Structures are given as structure tokens and as C-alpha cells.
Amino acid sequence: VQLQASGGGLVQFGGSLRLSCSASGSISAIRDMSWHRQAPGRQRELVATITSGGTTNYADSVKGRFAISRDNAKATVYLQMNSLKPEDTAVYYCSADYLIVVPTPIAGRSWGQGTQVTVSS
């Protein structure tokens, strides 16, 4: 499974951005898809997750402001980010957990290349 993220950029405090992450390869094997972020000098943190059935979970810091969604037909996951704050500045990464059953069961996680989000105050 290969992932390609896009949609980052520079936005002012209170603005919005929408990130996209498109999957290719064994897309039928994809289970959960997630967005993570890593700010300078900090560890990577989980921002939001969506299961194949559409159940979502969010980090407390983004609840009510961010929304994750997915289009299984397009093998794409989105992150709508509203009311952005300077502390949201980070490189955002998408991930996809997959389970390939045949010929040999293989489970793993693929990562996208990261997209920079910068929020100015």
C-alpha cells in the first residue's frame, strides 16, 4: 500500500485547510486510516483515526475542530481542519493499516510522505 498526501500550506489563525491522502496498491487490504502530526522538537502524535466502517476517534486537542473522513471507492482519506491555531503547525502524515490475507497473511502500516501545515498568529 502506497500513500500520497497533499493539501498542506500556510494559513492564518482561525483558518481552514483540507488534507487528502490517496492510497494505491492493495487498497482492498486497508483497514484503519489515520492522520498524525509532528511538530519541530516533538514526538509524532496521533491526530485522528477512521475505521473501514467509518468510526472515528480524535485527539483531545483537535476535537470539535478537525474532521476525518474517507472515500473507500477512491481509497482516499481526508482531514478537514477548521479553527486552526499556531499550535497545529506541524508536518502531517497519513497512515493506513492493512491486512493482506493471501498468499501469506501480512499485517502492517504504510505511511505517506508528510505535508507541512503552518498556522500564523
Coordinates of C-alpha atoms in Angstrom, one line a residue:
V1 CA 0.0 0.0 0.0
Q2 CA 1.4 3.4 -1.1
L3 CA 0.1 6.7 0.2
Q4 CA 0.3 10.2 -1.3
A5 CA -0.6 13.1 0.9
S6 CA -1.5 16.6 -0.2
G7 CA -3.2 19.8 0.8
G8 CA -0.8 21.4 3.3
G9 CA 0.1 25.0 3.3
L10 CA 0.2 28.3 5.1
V11 CA -2.9 29.6 6.8
Q12 CA -3.8 32.3 9.3
F13 CA -5.1 31.8 12.8
G14 CA -8.7 30.7 12.6
G15 CA -8.4 29.5 9.0
S16 CA -9.1 26.1 7.5
L17 CA -7.3 23.5 5.4
R18 CA -8.2 20.2 4.0
L19 CA -5.7 17.4 3.7
S20 CA -6.0 14.5 1.3
C21 CA -4.3 11.2 1.2
S22 CA -4.7 8.8 -1.7
A23 CA -3.8 5.1 -1.5
S24 CA -2.7 2.8 -4.2
G25 CA -1.7 -0.8 -4.4
S26 CA -3.5 -3.4 -2.3
I27 CA -6.3 -1.0 -1.3
S28 CA -8.8 -3.7 -0.6
A29 CA -6.5 -4.7 2.3
I30 CA -6.7 -1.3 4.0
R31 CA -8.4 -1.2 7.4
D32 CA -7.9 1.8 9.7
M33 CA -6.6 5.1 8.2
S34 CA -5.2 7.9 10.3
W35 CA -3.6 11.3 10.4
H36 CA -0.6 12.0 12.6
R37 CA 1.5 15.1 13.1
Q38 CA 4.9 16.0 14.2
A39 CA 5.9 19.5 15.3
P40 CA 9.6 20.5 15.5
G41 CA 11.3 19.1 18.5
R42 CA 8.3 17.0 19.4
Q43 CA 7.3 13.3 19.0
R44 CA 4.8 12.3 16.3
E45 CA 1.3 12.2 17.7
L46 CA -1.9 10.6 16.5
V47 CA -4.5 13.2 15.4
A48 CA -7.4 11.2 14.1
T49 CA -8.4 7.7 13.0
I50 CA -11.2 6.3 10.9
T51 CA -12.0 2.6 10.6
S52 CA -13.1 0.9 7.4
G53 CA -16.7 1.1 8.8
G54 CA -16.5 4.9 9.4
T55 CA -15.9 5.0 13.2
T56 CA -13.8 8.0 14.1
N57 CA -11.5 8.9 17.0
Y58 CA -9.7 12.2 17.7
A59 CA -7.0 13.6 19.9
D60 CA -8.5 15.8 22.6
S61 CA -6.6 18.8 21.2
V62 CA -8.5 18.7 17.9
K63 CA -11.9 17.5 18.9
G64 CA -14.6 19.8 17.6
R65 CA -12.2 21.4 15.1
F66 CA -10.9 18.6 12.9
A67 CA -13.0 16.0 10.9
I68 CA -11.6 12.9 9.4
S69 CA -13.5 11.1 6.6
R70 CA -12.7 8.6 3.9
D71 CA -14.0 7.6 0.5
N72 CA -13.4 3.9 0.1
A73 CA -14.2 3.9 -3.6
K74 CA -11.4 6.4 -4.1
A75 CA -9.2 4.9 -1.4
T76 CA -8.7 8.4 0.0
V77 CA -8.8 9.8 3.5
Y78 CA -9.4 13.4 4.3
L79 CA -8.7 15.7 7.2
Q80 CA -10.8 18.8 7.4
M81 CA -9.1 21.3 9.7
N82 CA -11.0 24.3 11.0
S83 CA -10.3 27.0 13.5
L84 CA -6.6 26.4 13.1
K85 CA -4.2 27.5 15.8
P86 CA -0.5 28.2 15.7
E87 CA 0.0 25.0 17.9
D88 CA -1.4 23.0 15.0
T89 CA 1.7 23.8 13.0
A90 CA 3.4 20.5 12.1
V91 CA 4.2 18.1 9.4
Y92 CA 1.1 15.9 8.9
Y93 CA 1.4 12.3 7.9
C94 CA -1.3 9.9 6.8
S95 CA -1.1 6.2 7.6
A96 CA -3.0 3.1 6.5
D97 CA -3.2 -0.2 8.4
Y98 CA -3.5 -3.1 6.1
L99 CA -4.1 -6.9 6.3
I100 CA -3.2 -9.0 3.3
V101 CA -4.6 -12.5 3.7
V102 CA -3.3 -14.4 0.7
P103 CA -1.0 -15.9 -0.2
T104 CA 0.6 -15.3 3.2
P105 CA -1.0 -13.2 6.0
I106 CA 0.8 -9.9 6.3
A107 CA -0.3 -7.0 8.5
G108 CA 1.4 -3.7 8.5
R109 CA 1.2 0.1 8.4
S110 CA 2.1 2.3 5.4
W111 CA 3.0 6.0 5.7
G112 CA 2.6 8.9 3.4
Q113 CA 5.4 11.3 2.8
G114 CA 4.1 14.2 5.0
T115 CA 2.7 17.6 4.2
Q116 CA 3.6 20.8 6.0
V117 CA 0.8 22.8 7.8
T118 CA 1.8 26.2 9.1
V119 CA -0.6 28.4 11.0
S120 CA 0.4 32.0 11.5
S121 CA -0.7 34.0 14.5

